[in-house]
Short mmCIF file of N, CA, C and O in Angstrom, two decimals:
data_model
loop_
_atom_site.label_atom_id
_atom_site.label_comp_id
_atom_site.label_asym_id
_atom_site.label_seq_id
_atom_site.Cartn_x
_atom_site.Cartn_y
_atom_site.Cartn_z
N MET A 1 -146.08 7.61 126.01
CA MET A 1 -146.74 8.86 126.30
C MET A 1 -148.16 8.77 125.79
O MET A 1 -148.40 8.40 124.66
N GLU A 2 -149.10 9.13 126.63
CA GLU A 2 -150.50 9.10 126.23
C GLU A 2 -151.04 10.52 126.27
O GLU A 2 -150.79 11.27 127.21
N LEU A 3 -151.77 10.88 125.23
CA LEU A 3 -152.35 12.20 125.13
C LEU A 3 -153.84 12.03 125.02
O LEU A 3 -154.33 11.27 124.20
N SER A 4 -154.57 12.72 125.87
CA SER A 4 -156.02 12.61 125.87
C SER A 4 -156.63 13.76 125.08
O SER A 4 -156.43 14.93 125.41
N LEU A 5 -157.32 13.41 124.01
CA LEU A 5 -157.96 14.40 123.16
C LEU A 5 -159.25 13.79 122.66
O LEU A 5 -159.25 12.67 122.13
N THR A 6 -160.36 14.49 122.84
CA THR A 6 -161.62 13.98 122.36
C THR A 6 -162.34 15.08 121.60
O THR A 6 -162.82 16.04 122.20
N THR A 7 -162.37 14.96 120.30
CA THR A 7 -163.06 15.91 119.45
C THR A 7 -163.30 15.24 118.10
O THR A 7 -162.66 14.25 117.78
N ASP A 8 -164.22 15.75 117.33
CA ASP A 8 -164.50 15.17 116.03
C ASP A 8 -163.67 15.88 114.96
O ASP A 8 -163.92 17.04 114.64
N LEU A 9 -162.68 15.18 114.44
CA LEU A 9 -161.81 15.74 113.41
C LEU A 9 -162.04 15.08 112.05
O LEU A 9 -161.19 15.16 111.17
N LYS A 10 -163.20 14.44 111.90
CA LYS A 10 -163.53 13.80 110.63
C LYS A 10 -163.41 14.82 109.50
O LYS A 10 -163.79 15.97 109.64
N ASP A 11 -162.85 14.38 108.39
CA ASP A 11 -162.64 15.19 107.19
C ASP A 11 -161.56 16.25 107.35
O ASP A 11 -161.40 17.10 106.46
N GLN A 12 -160.82 16.23 108.45
CA GLN A 12 -159.70 17.15 108.65
C GLN A 12 -158.41 16.42 108.27
O GLN A 12 -158.26 15.23 108.53
N VAL A 13 -157.48 17.14 107.69
CA VAL A 13 -156.18 16.58 107.34
C VAL A 13 -155.14 17.30 108.18
O VAL A 13 -155.06 18.53 108.16
N ALA A 14 -154.36 16.51 108.92
CA ALA A 14 -153.34 17.07 109.80
C ALA A 14 -151.95 16.65 109.35
O ALA A 14 -151.75 15.52 108.92
N VAL A 15 -151.01 17.56 109.47
CA VAL A 15 -149.60 17.28 109.24
C VAL A 15 -148.90 17.43 110.59
O VAL A 15 -149.07 18.45 111.26
N VAL A 16 -148.15 16.39 110.98
CA VAL A 16 -147.41 16.43 112.23
C VAL A 16 -145.94 16.18 111.93
O VAL A 16 -145.58 15.10 111.44
N THR A 17 -145.08 17.16 112.22
CA THR A 17 -143.65 16.95 112.06
C THR A 17 -143.11 16.32 113.35
O THR A 17 -143.68 16.51 114.42
N GLY A 18 -142.05 15.55 113.23
CA GLY A 18 -141.51 14.87 114.40
C GLY A 18 -142.44 13.78 114.90
O GLY A 18 -142.50 13.49 116.09
N ALA A 19 -143.17 13.16 113.99
CA ALA A 19 -144.22 12.19 114.36
C ALA A 19 -143.68 10.80 114.63
O ALA A 19 -144.46 9.88 114.89
N SER A 20 -142.38 10.60 114.61
CA SER A 20 -141.83 9.26 114.77
C SER A 20 -141.65 8.83 116.21
O SER A 20 -141.51 7.64 116.50
N GLN A 21 -141.70 9.78 117.15
CA GLN A 21 -141.49 9.41 118.55
C GLN A 21 -141.96 10.53 119.47
O GLN A 21 -142.28 11.62 119.02
N GLY A 22 -142.04 10.21 120.75
CA GLY A 22 -142.34 11.20 121.77
C GLY A 22 -143.66 11.92 121.59
O GLY A 22 -144.67 11.33 121.21
N LEU A 23 -143.63 13.22 121.86
CA LEU A 23 -144.83 14.04 121.80
C LEU A 23 -145.45 14.06 120.40
O LEU A 23 -146.67 13.99 120.26
N GLY A 24 -144.62 14.15 119.37
CA GLY A 24 -145.15 14.16 118.00
C GLY A 24 -145.92 12.90 117.67
O GLY A 24 -146.99 12.95 117.06
N LYS A 25 -145.40 11.77 118.10
CA LYS A 25 -146.09 10.49 117.88
C LYS A 25 -147.41 10.47 118.63
O LYS A 25 -148.44 10.08 118.09
N ALA A 26 -147.39 10.91 119.89
CA ALA A 26 -148.61 10.92 120.70
C ALA A 26 -149.67 11.83 120.09
O ALA A 26 -150.86 11.47 120.04
N VAL A 27 -149.26 12.99 119.60
CA VAL A 27 -150.20 13.92 118.98
C VAL A 27 -150.76 13.31 117.69
O VAL A 27 -151.97 13.38 117.44
N ALA A 28 -149.91 12.72 116.88
CA ALA A 28 -150.36 12.10 115.63
C ALA A 28 -151.39 11.00 115.90
O ALA A 28 -152.43 10.94 115.24
N ILE A 29 -151.11 10.17 116.88
CA ILE A 29 -152.04 9.09 117.22
C ILE A 29 -153.36 9.65 117.74
O ILE A 29 -154.44 9.20 117.34
N ALA A 30 -153.29 10.66 118.60
CA ALA A 30 -154.52 11.26 119.14
C ALA A 30 -155.35 11.89 118.02
O ALA A 30 -156.58 11.74 117.99
N LEU A 31 -154.71 12.58 117.09
CA LEU A 31 -155.43 13.17 115.97
C LEU A 31 -156.10 12.08 115.14
O LEU A 31 -157.27 12.21 114.75
N GLY A 32 -155.37 11.01 114.86
CA GLY A 32 -155.92 9.90 114.08
C GLY A 32 -157.08 9.22 114.77
O GLY A 32 -158.08 8.86 114.15
N MET A 33 -156.96 9.05 116.09
CA MET A 33 -158.03 8.41 116.85
C MET A 33 -159.30 9.26 116.90
O MET A 33 -160.38 8.75 117.17
N ASN A 34 -159.14 10.55 116.64
CA ASN A 34 -160.29 11.46 116.65
C ASN A 34 -160.79 11.79 115.25
O ASN A 34 -161.52 12.74 115.06
N GLY A 35 -160.34 11.00 114.25
CA GLY A 35 -160.92 11.09 112.93
C GLY A 35 -160.13 11.82 111.87
O GLY A 35 -160.50 11.80 110.70
N ALA A 36 -159.05 12.50 112.26
CA ALA A 36 -158.26 13.22 111.26
C ALA A 36 -157.45 12.24 110.41
O ALA A 36 -157.03 11.18 110.89
N THR A 37 -157.24 12.59 109.17
CA THR A 37 -156.25 11.91 108.35
C THR A 37 -154.93 12.56 108.72
O THR A 37 -154.80 13.78 108.68
N VAL A 38 -153.94 11.75 109.10
CA VAL A 38 -152.69 12.28 109.64
C VAL A 38 -151.53 11.99 108.70
O VAL A 38 -151.25 10.84 108.38
N VAL A 39 -150.86 13.05 108.27
CA VAL A 39 -149.64 12.94 107.48
C VAL A 39 -148.50 13.08 108.47
O VAL A 39 -148.32 14.14 109.07
N CYS A 40 -147.76 12.00 108.67
CA CYS A 40 -146.70 11.93 109.67
C CYS A 40 -145.35 12.18 109.00
O CYS A 40 -144.96 11.43 108.12
N LEU A 41 -144.65 13.22 109.46
CA LEU A 41 -143.33 13.56 108.91
C LEU A 41 -142.26 13.36 109.96
O LEU A 41 -142.44 13.72 111.12
N ALA A 42 -141.14 12.80 109.54
CA ALA A 42 -139.94 12.67 110.37
C ALA A 42 -138.85 12.09 109.48
O ALA A 42 -139.11 11.66 108.35
N ARG A 43 -137.64 12.06 110.01
CA ARG A 43 -136.52 11.53 109.22
C ARG A 43 -136.50 10.01 109.19
O ARG A 43 -136.09 9.43 108.21
N ASN A 44 -136.93 9.37 110.25
CA ASN A 44 -136.79 7.92 110.39
C ASN A 44 -138.02 7.19 109.84
O ASN A 44 -139.07 7.13 110.49
N ALA A 45 -137.88 6.63 108.64
CA ALA A 45 -139.00 5.96 107.97
C ALA A 45 -139.52 4.75 108.77
O ALA A 45 -140.73 4.51 108.80
N GLU A 46 -138.63 4.02 109.40
CA GLU A 46 -139.05 2.84 110.16
C GLU A 46 -139.92 3.23 111.36
O GLU A 46 -140.96 2.63 111.61
N LYS A 47 -139.50 4.26 112.09
CA LYS A 47 -140.30 4.72 113.23
C LYS A 47 -141.62 5.33 112.77
O LYS A 47 -142.65 5.19 113.42
N LEU A 48 -141.59 6.02 111.63
CA LEU A 48 -142.83 6.58 111.07
C LEU A 48 -143.82 5.47 110.74
O LEU A 48 -145.02 5.62 110.98
N ALA A 49 -143.31 4.39 110.17
CA ALA A 49 -144.18 3.25 109.83
C ALA A 49 -144.87 2.72 111.09
O ALA A 49 -146.05 2.35 111.04
N ALA A 50 -144.16 2.70 112.20
CA ALA A 50 -144.76 2.24 113.47
C ALA A 50 -145.87 3.19 113.92
O ALA A 50 -146.92 2.74 114.39
N THR A 51 -145.64 4.49 113.77
CA THR A 51 -146.68 5.47 114.13
C THR A 51 -147.91 5.26 113.27
O THR A 51 -149.04 5.21 113.78
N VAL A 52 -147.71 5.14 111.96
CA VAL A 52 -148.84 4.93 111.05
C VAL A 52 -149.57 3.64 111.39
O VAL A 52 -150.80 3.60 111.42
N SER A 53 -148.85 2.58 111.71
CA SER A 53 -149.48 1.30 112.09
C SER A 53 -150.36 1.46 113.32
O SER A 53 -151.45 0.90 113.38
N GLU A 54 -149.88 2.23 114.31
CA GLU A 54 -150.68 2.44 115.52
C GLU A 54 -151.95 3.23 115.21
O GLU A 54 -153.02 2.93 115.75
N ILE A 55 -151.83 4.22 114.37
CA ILE A 55 -153.01 5.01 113.99
C ILE A 55 -154.01 4.13 113.24
O ILE A 55 -155.21 4.14 113.54
N GLU A 56 -153.53 3.34 112.30
CA GLU A 56 -154.41 2.47 111.52
C GLU A 56 -155.01 1.37 112.39
O GLU A 56 -156.18 1.02 112.22
N ALA A 57 -154.25 0.85 113.35
CA ALA A 57 -154.78 -0.18 114.26
C ALA A 57 -155.93 0.37 115.11
O ALA A 57 -156.82 -0.39 115.51
N ALA A 58 -155.91 1.66 115.35
CA ALA A 58 -156.97 2.30 116.13
C ALA A 58 -158.13 2.75 115.24
O ALA A 58 -159.06 3.40 115.70
N GLY A 59 -158.06 2.40 113.93
CA GLY A 59 -159.13 2.74 113.01
C GLY A 59 -158.94 4.05 112.27
O GLY A 59 -159.83 4.49 111.54
N GLY A 60 -157.78 4.66 112.41
CA GLY A 60 -157.52 5.94 111.76
C GLY A 60 -156.87 5.78 110.39
O GLY A 60 -156.55 4.68 109.95
N VAL A 61 -156.66 6.90 109.74
CA VAL A 61 -156.03 6.96 108.42
C VAL A 61 -154.77 7.79 108.55
O VAL A 61 -154.80 8.90 109.09
N ALA A 62 -153.66 7.25 108.05
CA ALA A 62 -152.39 7.97 108.18
C ALA A 62 -151.48 7.67 107.00
O ALA A 62 -151.63 6.66 106.32
N GLN A 63 -150.54 8.57 106.81
CA GLN A 63 -149.54 8.45 105.75
C GLN A 63 -148.19 8.82 106.35
O GLN A 63 -148.08 9.80 107.09
N ALA A 64 -147.17 8.04 106.05
CA ALA A 64 -145.81 8.34 106.49
C ALA A 64 -145.05 9.03 105.37
O ALA A 64 -145.09 8.58 104.23
N VAL A 65 -144.36 10.12 105.70
CA VAL A 65 -143.53 10.82 104.73
C VAL A 65 -142.18 11.06 105.39
O VAL A 65 -142.08 11.86 106.32
N ALA A 66 -141.18 10.33 104.95
CA ALA A 66 -139.83 10.53 105.48
C ALA A 66 -139.31 11.86 104.95
O ALA A 66 -139.26 12.08 103.74
N CYS A 67 -138.98 12.76 105.86
CA CYS A 67 -138.60 14.11 105.47
C CYS A 67 -137.74 14.74 106.55
O CYS A 67 -138.08 14.68 107.73
N ASP A 68 -136.67 15.36 106.14
CA ASP A 68 -135.83 16.14 107.04
C ASP A 68 -136.31 17.58 106.93
O ASP A 68 -136.11 18.23 105.90
N VAL A 69 -136.93 18.09 107.99
CA VAL A 69 -137.52 19.42 107.91
C VAL A 69 -136.49 20.53 107.80
O VAL A 69 -136.84 21.68 107.50
N THR A 70 -135.21 20.21 108.00
CA THR A 70 -134.18 21.23 107.81
C THR A 70 -133.85 21.44 106.34
O THR A 70 -133.19 22.39 105.98
N ASP A 71 -134.31 20.54 105.50
CA ASP A 71 -134.14 20.65 104.05
C ASP A 71 -135.40 21.33 103.51
O ASP A 71 -136.45 20.71 103.35
N ARG A 72 -135.29 22.62 103.24
CA ARG A 72 -136.47 23.41 102.84
C ARG A 72 -137.18 22.83 101.62
O ARG A 72 -138.40 22.80 101.56
N ALA A 73 -136.42 22.40 100.63
CA ALA A 73 -137.02 21.85 99.42
C ALA A 73 -137.78 20.56 99.74
O ALA A 73 -138.90 20.35 99.23
N ALA A 74 -137.21 19.71 100.58
CA ALA A 74 -137.87 18.45 100.96
C ALA A 74 -139.13 18.74 101.77
O ALA A 74 -140.18 18.10 101.56
N ALA A 75 -139.05 19.69 102.69
CA ALA A 75 -140.22 20.04 103.51
C ALA A 75 -141.34 20.60 102.64
O ALA A 75 -142.51 20.23 102.79
N LYS A 76 -140.97 21.48 101.73
CA LYS A 76 -141.97 22.06 100.82
C LYS A 76 -142.61 20.98 99.96
O LYS A 76 -143.84 20.95 99.79
N ALA A 77 -141.80 20.06 99.45
CA ALA A 77 -142.33 18.97 98.62
C ALA A 77 -143.25 18.07 99.44
O ALA A 77 -144.29 17.61 98.94
N ALA A 78 -142.90 17.81 100.68
CA ALA A 78 -143.74 16.95 101.54
C ALA A 78 -145.10 17.60 101.78
O ALA A 78 -146.14 16.93 101.69
N ILE A 79 -145.11 18.90 102.07
CA ILE A 79 -146.36 19.60 102.32
C ILE A 79 -147.20 19.67 101.04
O ILE A 79 -148.41 19.40 101.06
N GLU A 80 -146.58 20.01 99.93
CA GLU A 80 -147.30 20.07 98.66
C GLU A 80 -147.85 18.70 98.27
O GLU A 80 -148.97 18.58 97.78
N GLY A 81 -147.05 17.64 98.51
CA GLY A 81 -147.50 16.29 98.20
C GLY A 81 -148.69 15.87 99.06
O GLY A 81 -149.63 15.25 98.57
N ALA A 82 -148.65 16.25 100.33
CA ALA A 82 -149.77 15.92 101.23
C ALA A 82 -151.04 16.64 100.79
O ALA A 82 -152.13 16.06 100.76
N LYS A 83 -150.89 17.91 100.45
CA LYS A 83 -152.06 18.68 100.00
C LYS A 83 -152.62 18.12 98.71
O LYS A 83 -153.83 17.99 98.55
N GLU A 84 -151.73 17.74 97.79
CA GLU A 84 -152.18 17.16 96.53
C GLU A 84 -152.89 15.83 96.76
O GLU A 84 -153.95 15.57 96.19
N LYS A 85 -152.33 14.99 97.61
CA LYS A 85 -152.91 13.66 97.85
C LYS A 85 -154.25 13.74 98.57
O LYS A 85 -155.17 12.99 98.26
N HIS A 86 -154.35 14.63 99.56
CA HIS A 86 -155.54 14.66 100.41
C HIS A 86 -156.50 15.81 100.09
O HIS A 86 -157.56 15.90 100.69
N GLY A 87 -156.08 16.69 99.17
CA GLY A 87 -156.96 17.75 98.72
C GLY A 87 -156.99 18.99 99.60
O GLY A 87 -157.55 20.01 99.20
N ARG A 88 -156.40 18.91 100.77
CA ARG A 88 -156.44 20.04 101.70
C ARG A 88 -155.53 19.77 102.89
O ARG A 88 -155.16 18.64 103.13
N LEU A 89 -155.21 20.80 103.61
CA LEU A 89 -154.50 20.69 104.88
C LEU A 89 -155.21 21.61 105.87
O LEU A 89 -155.38 22.79 105.60
N ASP A 90 -155.61 21.05 107.00
CA ASP A 90 -156.38 21.82 107.98
C ASP A 90 -155.60 22.09 109.27
O ASP A 90 -155.84 23.10 109.93
N ILE A 91 -154.74 21.17 109.63
CA ILE A 91 -154.04 21.25 110.92
C ILE A 91 -152.55 21.05 110.68
O ILE A 91 -152.16 20.13 109.97
N LEU A 92 -151.75 21.90 111.29
CA LEU A 92 -150.30 21.74 111.22
C LEU A 92 -149.74 21.75 112.63
O LEU A 92 -149.95 22.69 113.39
N ILE A 93 -149.02 20.69 112.97
CA ILE A 93 -148.33 20.59 114.25
C ILE A 93 -146.84 20.58 113.95
O ILE A 93 -146.29 19.58 113.50
N ASN A 94 -146.19 21.72 114.18
CA ASN A 94 -144.74 21.83 113.99
C ASN A 94 -144.05 21.38 115.27
O ASN A 94 -143.80 22.17 116.17
N ASN A 95 -143.76 20.11 115.35
CA ASN A 95 -143.25 19.52 116.56
C ASN A 95 -141.79 19.06 116.45
O ASN A 95 -141.16 18.82 117.46
N ALA A 96 -141.26 18.94 115.26
CA ALA A 96 -139.91 18.40 115.09
C ALA A 96 -138.92 19.21 115.94
O ALA A 96 -138.96 20.43 115.97
N GLY A 97 -138.06 18.50 116.62
CA GLY A 97 -137.04 19.16 117.43
C GLY A 97 -135.98 18.17 117.86
O GLY A 97 -136.24 16.97 117.98
N ILE A 98 -134.79 18.68 118.07
CA ILE A 98 -133.69 17.85 118.54
C ILE A 98 -133.00 18.56 119.69
O ILE A 98 -133.18 19.76 119.90
N THR A 99 -132.22 17.81 120.42
CA THR A 99 -131.41 18.38 121.48
C THR A 99 -130.02 17.77 121.42
O THR A 99 -129.85 16.64 120.96
N ARG A 100 -129.07 18.51 121.84
CA ARG A 100 -127.71 18.02 122.02
C ARG A 100 -127.40 18.27 123.49
O ARG A 100 -127.26 19.42 123.89
N ASP A 101 -127.42 17.24 124.28
CA ASP A 101 -127.32 17.38 125.73
C ASP A 101 -125.94 17.80 126.19
O ASP A 101 -125.17 17.01 126.73
N LYS A 102 -125.66 19.06 125.94
CA LYS A 102 -124.39 19.66 126.35
C LYS A 102 -124.65 21.11 126.71
O LYS A 102 -125.64 21.70 126.28
N LEU A 103 -123.74 21.68 127.47
CA LEU A 103 -123.77 23.11 127.65
C LEU A 103 -123.44 23.77 126.32
O LEU A 103 -122.68 23.22 125.52
N MET A 104 -123.99 24.92 126.08
CA MET A 104 -123.76 25.60 124.81
C MET A 104 -122.27 25.77 124.53
O MET A 104 -121.82 25.58 123.40
N ARG A 105 -121.50 26.06 125.55
CA ARG A 105 -120.07 26.28 125.32
C ARG A 105 -119.34 25.00 124.91
O ARG A 105 -118.24 25.06 124.38
N GLY A 106 -119.95 23.84 125.14
CA GLY A 106 -119.34 22.57 124.75
C GLY A 106 -119.82 22.05 123.41
O GLY A 106 -119.37 21.00 122.95
N MET A 107 -120.73 22.78 122.77
CA MET A 107 -121.27 22.33 121.48
C MET A 107 -120.39 22.81 120.34
O MET A 107 -119.89 23.94 120.35
N SER A 108 -120.25 21.97 119.35
CA SER A 108 -119.55 22.39 118.14
C SER A 108 -120.48 23.30 117.33
O SER A 108 -121.69 23.33 117.55
N ASP A 109 -119.92 24.03 116.40
CA ASP A 109 -120.73 24.88 115.53
C ASP A 109 -121.75 24.03 114.77
O ASP A 109 -122.89 24.44 114.58
N GLU A 110 -121.33 22.85 114.33
CA GLU A 110 -122.23 21.96 113.58
C GLU A 110 -123.41 21.51 114.46
O GLU A 110 -124.56 21.50 114.00
N GLU A 111 -123.15 21.13 115.71
CA GLU A 111 -124.24 20.73 116.62
C GLU A 111 -125.20 21.89 116.85
O GLU A 111 -126.43 21.71 116.82
N TRP A 112 -124.66 23.07 117.09
CA TRP A 112 -125.49 24.26 117.30
C TRP A 112 -126.36 24.51 116.07
O TRP A 112 -127.57 24.73 116.19
N ASP A 113 -125.76 24.46 114.88
CA ASP A 113 -126.50 24.70 113.65
C ASP A 113 -127.60 23.66 113.44
O ASP A 113 -128.70 24.00 112.99
N ASP A 114 -127.33 22.40 113.78
CA ASP A 114 -128.35 21.35 113.66
C ASP A 114 -129.55 21.64 114.56
O ASP A 114 -130.71 21.50 114.12
N VAL A 115 -129.30 22.02 115.79
CA VAL A 115 -130.39 22.33 116.73
C VAL A 115 -131.21 23.51 116.23
O VAL A 115 -132.44 23.46 116.18
N ILE A 116 -130.54 24.58 115.84
CA ILE A 116 -131.25 25.78 115.39
C ILE A 116 -132.03 25.49 114.11
O ILE A 116 -133.20 25.88 113.98
N ALA A 117 -131.43 24.78 113.17
CA ALA A 117 -132.10 24.47 111.91
C ALA A 117 -133.35 23.61 112.12
O ALA A 117 -134.39 23.85 111.53
N THR A 118 -133.25 22.62 112.99
CA THR A 118 -134.38 21.73 113.23
C THR A 118 -135.46 22.39 114.08
O THR A 118 -136.65 22.32 113.77
N ASN A 119 -135.05 23.03 115.16
CA ASN A 119 -136.03 23.54 116.11
C ASN A 119 -136.64 24.88 115.73
O ASN A 119 -137.79 25.16 116.11
N LEU A 120 -135.89 25.72 115.02
CA LEU A 120 -136.38 27.07 114.74
C LEU A 120 -136.58 27.38 113.27
O LEU A 120 -137.55 28.03 112.89
N THR A 121 -135.66 26.95 112.44
CA THR A 121 -135.75 27.34 111.03
C THR A 121 -136.81 26.52 110.32
O THR A 121 -137.61 27.04 109.60
#
């Protein structure tokens, strides 16, 4: 996925949730290519490392933070840690989301709760 964005984001610090793949990854890379320091959050540390590598290969600055956004304490710690490390937060992209490809009536309570917790809470 390629996202076209051209603006000067030098000295801006961005946090992108769900930055390990898909739209979140594309947004993180575009922000980094336009000068923002990008704090990439997602559950999968290996995929996050790939996102950070792509941003750095394009000349950007990025940090990977493995974090499950459904864990409020972990999410809060990740945001506070990013602010402490970079001195500020200017941009927040709340992109993390999951799907369970089933009709609602076929989903278990646990699957439903996972989707709601990740996508809305």
